[in-house]
Amino acid sequence: MWGVLTLLLALSSGVLSLDKLNMCMDGTHHKVEPGPEGDLYLQCTPWRDNACCTANTSSAAHNDNSYLYNFNWNHCGVMSSKCKEHFIQDTCFYECSPHLGPWIQKVDQSWRRERILDVPLCKEDCHKWWEDCKNDYTCKTNWHVGWDWSSGTNKCPTGSMCRKWTDVYPTPKSMCEQIWSNSYIYTTHSKTSGRCMQLWFNGTNPNKKPRSSVLSRLLPSVCKTVYATFLRVSAALSRDHFSALEESWEGFFSSEKSGNGLS
């Protein structure tokens, strides 16, 4: 029986590492599975070894009003080039990253079936993004909803006013968390901590091996799956023989509730 449980745990751990940390979102332009894409364009190039985006998607990510989402960055005048670079990088991260599984959530929306929620963003990336956009203008806090799409591309809704970036987003935290309706969560962790996800990097993708503090987000669901399987197996055998084992598992979950989570 212990051999069976060990096998179940190993299989569940394999699912955690292979699926959740190497998978593509069920989105409009994502590939079904990640893989090499040698011809990714400019800012999307760092994902070329293992990507959820195609070369065409990576090229479109750099265009104004591209076919990807017809989104107009210049809704309050021409966006500065420094600011736009961060939105291009954000698009590359969203479209190309195969390591967002722990934060993928099902949604019922016309333009996508899944989204990311509360991805822990490294402090440097959030601060630099806000710093390079602070002299730009926008008319909305949450860019996911509420636009006027009557022309086929987004325009400021009736009654809204273009305001300076720092009036809409007083802090880097407010921008990173609000602009895409909590797709990102602000952290104070640095890029060297291994406890946050990086938008900007060169060379080996640092997001493919997050440390235990990130992986712990997945632990409860994985362990509960193993535990449920254990109970089904033990129910078919002698209840008395496995009562001690069941008590051990229940004790584990009692301590797990207070000990895991991203910090």
One Martini backbone bead per residue (centre of mass of N, CA, C, O) as a GRO file, in nm:
protein
  263
    1MET     BB    1   0.056   0.062  -0.021
    2TRP     BB    2   0.296   0.256  -0.004
    3GLY     BB    3   0.367   0.223  -0.303
    4VAL     BB    4   0.109   0.350  -0.413
    5LEU     BB    5   0.136   0.628  -0.274
    6THR     BB    6   0.407   0.701  -0.396
    7LEU     BB    7   0.310   0.694  -0.688
    8LEU     BB    8   0.089   0.909  -0.664
    9LEU     BB    9   0.277   1.139  -0.574
   10ALA     BB   10   0.462   1.132  -0.820
   11LEU     BB   11   0.246   1.187  -1.030
   12SER     BB   12   0.148   1.457  -0.913
   13SER     BB   13   0.424   1.597  -0.932
   14GLY     BB   14   0.443   1.571  -1.237
   15VAL     BB   15   0.199   1.743  -1.303
   16LEU     BB   16   0.298   2.000  -1.168
   17SER     BB   17   0.564   2.035  -1.345
   18LEU     BB   18   0.457   1.969  -1.644
   19ASP     BB   19   0.190   2.136  -1.650
   20LYS     BB   20   0.184   2.404  -1.468
   21LEU     BB   21   0.505   2.468  -1.581
   22ASN     BB   22   0.406   2.351  -1.891
   23MET     BB   23   0.183   2.566  -2.037
   24CYS     BB   24  -0.113   2.667  -2.206
   25MET     BB   25  -0.337   2.881  -2.266
   26ASP     BB   26  -0.689   2.927  -2.332
   27GLY     BB   27  -0.659   3.122  -2.595
   28THR     BB   28  -0.673   3.295  -2.886
   29HIS     BB   29  -0.328   3.267  -2.960
   30HIS     BB   30  -0.253   3.008  -2.840
   31LYS     BB   31  -0.104   2.737  -2.805
   32VAL     BB   32  -0.148   2.417  -2.700
   33GLU     BB   33   0.170   2.386  -2.689
   34PRO     BB   34   0.479   2.406  -2.598
   35GLY     BB   35   0.767   2.542  -2.787
   36PRO     BB   36   0.976   2.600  -3.023
   37GLU     BB   37   1.065   2.952  -3.149
   38GLY     BB   38   1.308   3.087  -3.351
   39ASP     BB   39   1.122   3.360  -3.475
   40LEU     BB   40   1.101   3.559  -3.269
   41TYR     BB   41   1.019   3.895  -3.188
   42LEU     BB   42   1.226   4.071  -3.028
   43GLN     BB   43   1.087   4.093  -2.719
   44CYS     BB   44   1.009   3.770  -2.757
   45THR     BB   45   1.280   3.608  -2.780
   46PRO     BB   46   1.329   3.478  -2.485
   47TRP     BB   47   1.097   3.238  -2.569
   48ARG     BB   48   1.210   3.049  -2.806
   49ASP     BB   49   1.265   2.767  -2.656
   50ASN     BB   50   0.966   2.815  -2.499
   51ALA     BB   51   0.645   2.853  -2.646
   52CYS     BB   52   0.296   2.992  -2.684
   53CYS     BB   53   0.396   3.138  -2.936
   54THR     BB   54   0.416   3.275  -3.239
   55ALA     BB   55   0.566   3.462  -3.471
   56ASN     BB   56   0.313   3.629  -3.544
   57THR     BB   57   0.239   3.711  -3.257
   58SER     BB   58   0.510   3.854  -3.188
   59SER     BB   59   0.480   4.071  -3.405
   60ALA     BB   60   0.196   4.187  -3.324
   61ALA     BB   61   0.284   4.286  -3.033
   62HIS     BB   62   0.434   4.554  -3.179
   63ASN     BB   63   0.157   4.662  -3.272
   64ASP     BB   64  -0.071   4.880  -3.355
   65ASN     BB   65  -0.370   4.759  -3.369
   66SER     BB   66  -0.370   4.466  -3.370
   67TYR     BB   67  -0.513   4.152  -3.433
   68LEU     BB   68  -0.527   4.044  -3.149
   69TYR     BB   69  -0.722   4.314  -3.005
   70ASN     BB   70  -0.741   4.612  -3.115
   71PHE     BB   71  -0.544   4.781  -2.942
   72ASN     BB   72  -0.518   5.123  -2.815
   73TRP     BB   73  -0.254   5.296  -2.683
   74ASN     BB   74  -0.355   5.593  -2.819
   75HIS     BB   75  -0.617   5.712  -2.641
   76CYS     BB   76  -0.414   5.967  -2.512
   77GLY     BB   77  -0.235   5.978  -2.723
   78VAL     BB   78   0.090   5.931  -2.768
   79MET     BB   79   0.277   5.689  -2.668
   80SER     BB   80   0.552   5.632  -2.531
   81SER     BB   81   0.815   5.431  -2.601
   82LYS     BB   82   0.884   5.339  -2.313
   83CYS     BB   83   0.601   5.250  -2.235
   84LYS     BB   84   0.540   5.053  -2.473
   85GLU     BB   85   0.755   4.838  -2.408
   86HIS     BB   86   0.596   4.721  -2.164
   87PHE     BB   87   0.343   4.625  -2.325
   88ILE     BB   88   0.495   4.436  -2.507
   89GLN     BB   89   0.614   4.261  -2.281
   90ASP     BB   90   0.343   4.181  -2.160
   91THR     BB   91   0.244   4.037  -2.417
   92CYS     BB   92   0.468   3.829  -2.436
   93PHE     BB   93   0.417   3.701  -2.163
   94TYR     BB   94   0.121   3.618  -2.213
   95GLU     BB   95   0.164   3.459  -2.495
   96CYS     BB   96   0.454   3.287  -2.430
   97SER     BB   97   0.424   3.174  -2.154
   98PRO     BB   98   0.465   2.837  -1.986
   99HIS     BB   99   0.457   2.949  -1.650
  100LEU     BB  100   0.123   3.014  -1.559
  101GLY     BB  101  -0.052   2.784  -1.432
  102PRO     BB  102  -0.100   2.874  -1.122
  103TRP     BB  103  -0.279   3.146  -1.258
  104ILE     BB  104  -0.501   2.996  -1.400
  105GLN     BB  105  -0.835   3.090  -1.513
  106LYS     BB  106  -1.156   3.051  -1.556
  107VAL     BB  107  -1.366   3.195  -1.819
  108ASP     BB  108  -1.665   3.391  -1.939
  109GLN     BB  109  -1.560   3.500  -2.249
  110SER     BB  110  -1.560   3.599  -2.578
  111TRP     BB  111  -1.215   3.626  -2.598
  112ARG     BB  112  -1.195   3.402  -2.358
  113ARG     BB  113  -1.128   3.109  -2.128
  114GLU     BB  114  -0.865   3.236  -2.000
  115ARG     BB  115  -0.666   3.350  -1.718
  116ILE     BB  116  -0.481   3.562  -1.517
  117LEU     BB  117  -0.406   3.555  -1.149
  118ASP     BB  118  -0.184   3.687  -0.932
  119VAL     BB  119   0.087   3.747  -1.047
  120PRO     BB  120   0.406   3.766  -0.919
  121LEU     BB  121   0.571   4.061  -0.937
  122CYS     BB  122   0.852   4.208  -0.978
  123LYS     BB  123   0.955   4.502  -0.859
  124GLU     BB  124   1.128   4.616  -1.094
  125ASP     BB  125   0.915   4.590  -1.320
  126CYS     BB  126   0.696   4.770  -1.195
  127HIS     BB  127   0.861   5.032  -1.148
  128LYS     BB  128   0.962   5.075  -1.440
  129TRP     BB  129   0.690   5.094  -1.575
  130TRP     BB  130   0.586   5.340  -1.417
  131GLU     BB  131   0.824   5.533  -1.472
  132ASP     BB  132   0.790   5.521  -1.802
  133CYS     BB  133   0.462   5.627  -1.769
  134LYS     BB  134   0.418   5.893  -1.583
  135ASN     BB  135   0.382   6.101  -1.854
  136ASP     BB  136   0.131   5.979  -1.930
  137TYR     BB  137  -0.200   5.886  -2.064
  138THR     BB  138  -0.536   5.824  -1.927
  139CYS     BB  139  -0.900   5.710  -1.877
  140LYS     BB  140  -0.823   5.434  -1.722
  141THR     BB  141  -0.779   5.176  -1.491
  142ASN     BB  142  -0.935   4.939  -1.637
  143TRP     BB  143  -0.841   4.775  -1.944
  144HIS     BB  144  -1.058   4.534  -1.977
  145VAL     BB  145  -1.294   4.748  -1.931
  146GLY     BB  146  -1.523   5.007  -2.068
  147TRP     BB  147  -1.504   5.048  -2.360
  148ASP     BB  148  -1.522   5.190  -2.682
  149TRP     BB  149  -1.608   4.962  -2.968
  150SER     BB  150  -1.765   5.093  -3.221
  151SER     BB  151  -1.492   5.111  -3.421
  152GLY     BB  152  -1.310   4.833  -3.331
  153THR     BB  153  -1.172   5.013  -3.119
  154ASN     BB  154  -1.046   5.162  -2.851
  155LYS     BB  155  -1.219   5.403  -2.650
  156CYS     BB  156  -1.310   5.644  -2.470
  157PRO     BB  157  -1.553   5.689  -2.273
  158THR     BB  158  -1.816   5.855  -2.208
  159GLY     BB  159  -1.702   6.108  -1.973
  160SER     BB  160  -1.414   6.075  -1.999
  161MET     BB  161  -1.071   6.149  -1.896
  162CYS     BB  162  -0.763   6.259  -1.955
  163ARG     BB  163  -0.491   6.151  -1.751
  164LYS     BB  164  -0.244   6.135  -1.564
  165TRP     BB  165  -0.089   5.861  -1.462
  166THR     BB  166  -0.048   5.951  -1.151
  167ASP     BB  167  -0.361   5.994  -1.110
  168VAL     BB  168  -0.447   5.697  -1.171
  169TYR     BB  169  -0.141   5.597  -1.071
  170PRO     BB  170   0.027   5.664  -0.781
  171THR     BB  171   0.148   5.369  -0.801
  172PRO     BB  172   0.288   5.081  -0.893
  173LYS     BB  173   0.079   4.899  -0.758
  174SER     BB  174  -0.179   5.016  -0.887
  175MET     BB  175  -0.104   4.950  -1.175
  176CYS     BB  176  -0.033   4.640  -1.172
  177GLU     BB  177  -0.323   4.558  -1.047
  178GLN     BB  178  -0.544   4.736  -1.225
  179ILE     BB  179  -0.499   4.737  -1.542
  180TRP     BB  180  -0.560   4.392  -1.538
  181SER     BB  181  -0.746   4.289  -1.315
  182ASN     BB  182  -0.528   4.118  -1.137
  183SER     BB  183  -0.306   3.964  -1.294
  184TYR     BB  184  -0.136   4.121  -1.094
  185ILE     BB  185   0.093   4.119  -0.816
  186TYR     BB  186   0.242   4.289  -0.581
  187THR     BB  187   0.590   4.297  -0.492
  188THR     BB  188   0.906   4.298  -0.289
  189HIS     BB  189   1.049   4.120  -0.484
  190SER     BB  190   1.323   4.019  -0.634
  191LYS     BB  191   1.478   3.864  -0.900
  192THR     BB  192   1.673   3.693  -0.692
  193SER     BB  193   1.451   3.532  -0.511
  194GLY     BB  194   1.236   3.329  -0.661
  195ARG     BB  195   0.930   3.486  -0.581
  196CYS     BB  196   0.897   3.580  -0.888
  197MET     BB  197   0.796   3.729  -1.189
  198GLN     BB  198   0.943   3.790  -1.514
  199LEU     BB  199   0.940   4.006  -1.787
  200TRP     BB  200   1.250   4.064  -1.776
  201PHE     BB  201   1.496   3.895  -1.987
  202ASN     BB  202   1.795   3.698  -2.034
  203GLY     BB  203   1.815   3.405  -2.156
  204THR     BB  204   1.732   3.215  -1.926
  205ASN     BB  205   1.439   3.128  -1.796
  206PRO     BB  206   1.347   3.216  -1.464
  207ASN     BB  207   1.033   3.093  -1.459
  208LYS     BB  208   1.081   2.766  -1.470
  209LYS     BB  209   1.217   2.781  -1.149
  210PRO     BB  210   1.051   2.813  -0.900
  211ARG     BB  211   1.021   2.832  -0.588
  212SER     BB  212   0.849   2.702  -0.321
  213SER     BB  213   0.669   2.960  -0.281
  214VAL     BB  214   0.527   2.908  -0.557
  215LEU     BB  215   0.458   2.600  -0.549
  216SER     BB  216   0.267   2.613  -0.294
  217ARG     BB  217   0.009   2.688  -0.452
  218LEU     BB  218  -0.024   2.372  -0.549
  219LEU     BB  219  -0.023   2.170  -0.306
  220PRO     BB  220  -0.316   2.136  -0.205
  221SER     BB  221  -0.443   2.009  -0.467
  222VAL     BB  222  -0.250   1.770  -0.493
  223CYS     BB  223  -0.286   1.641  -0.209
  224LYS     BB  224  -0.595   1.601  -0.228
  225THR     BB  225  -0.584   1.402  -0.459
  226VAL     BB  226  -0.420   1.186  -0.313
  227TYR     BB  227  -0.609   1.154  -0.070
  228ALA     BB  228  -0.862   1.065  -0.226
  229THR     BB  229  -0.732   0.812  -0.344
  230PHE     BB  230  -0.660   0.679  -0.079
  231LEU     BB  231  -0.954   0.646   0.024
  232ARG     BB  232  -1.054   0.465  -0.207
  233VAL     BB  233  -0.856   0.235  -0.158
  234SER     BB  234  -0.908   0.184   0.151
  235ALA     BB  235  -1.217   0.115   0.125
  236ALA     BB  236  -1.145  -0.173  -0.016
  237LEU     BB  237  -1.030  -0.229   0.257
  238SER     BB  238  -0.918  -0.231   0.565
  239ARG     BB  239  -1.003  -0.007   0.801
  240ASP     BB  240  -0.816  -0.082   1.037
  241HIS     BB  241  -0.541  -0.089   0.878
  242PHE     BB  242  -0.583   0.243   0.785
  243SER     BB  243  -0.642   0.441   1.023
  244ALA     BB  244  -0.357   0.549   1.083
  245LEU     BB  245  -0.305   0.672   0.807
  246GLU     BB  246  -0.542   0.870   0.802
  247GLU     BB  247  -0.452   1.035   1.048
  248SER     BB  248  -0.190   1.136   0.918
  249TRP     BB  249  -0.317   1.290   0.684
  250GLU     BB  250  -0.494   1.482   0.853
  251GLY     BB  251  -0.255   1.611   0.999
  252PHE     BB  252  -0.122   1.728   0.750
  253PHE     BB  253  -0.362   1.921   0.663
  254SER     BB  254  -0.371   2.090   0.918
  255SER     BB  255  -0.077   2.206   0.882
  256GLU     BB  256  -0.101   2.308   0.579
  257LYS     BB  257  -0.304   2.546   0.610
  258SER     BB  258  -0.077   2.727   0.781
  259GLY     BB  259   0.203   2.685   0.586
  260ASN     BB  260   0.089   2.780   0.306
  261GLY     BB  261   0.203   3.009   0.063
  262LEU     BB  262   0.245   3.316  -0.063
  263SER     BB  263   0.516   3.558   0.058
   0.00000   0.00000   0.00000
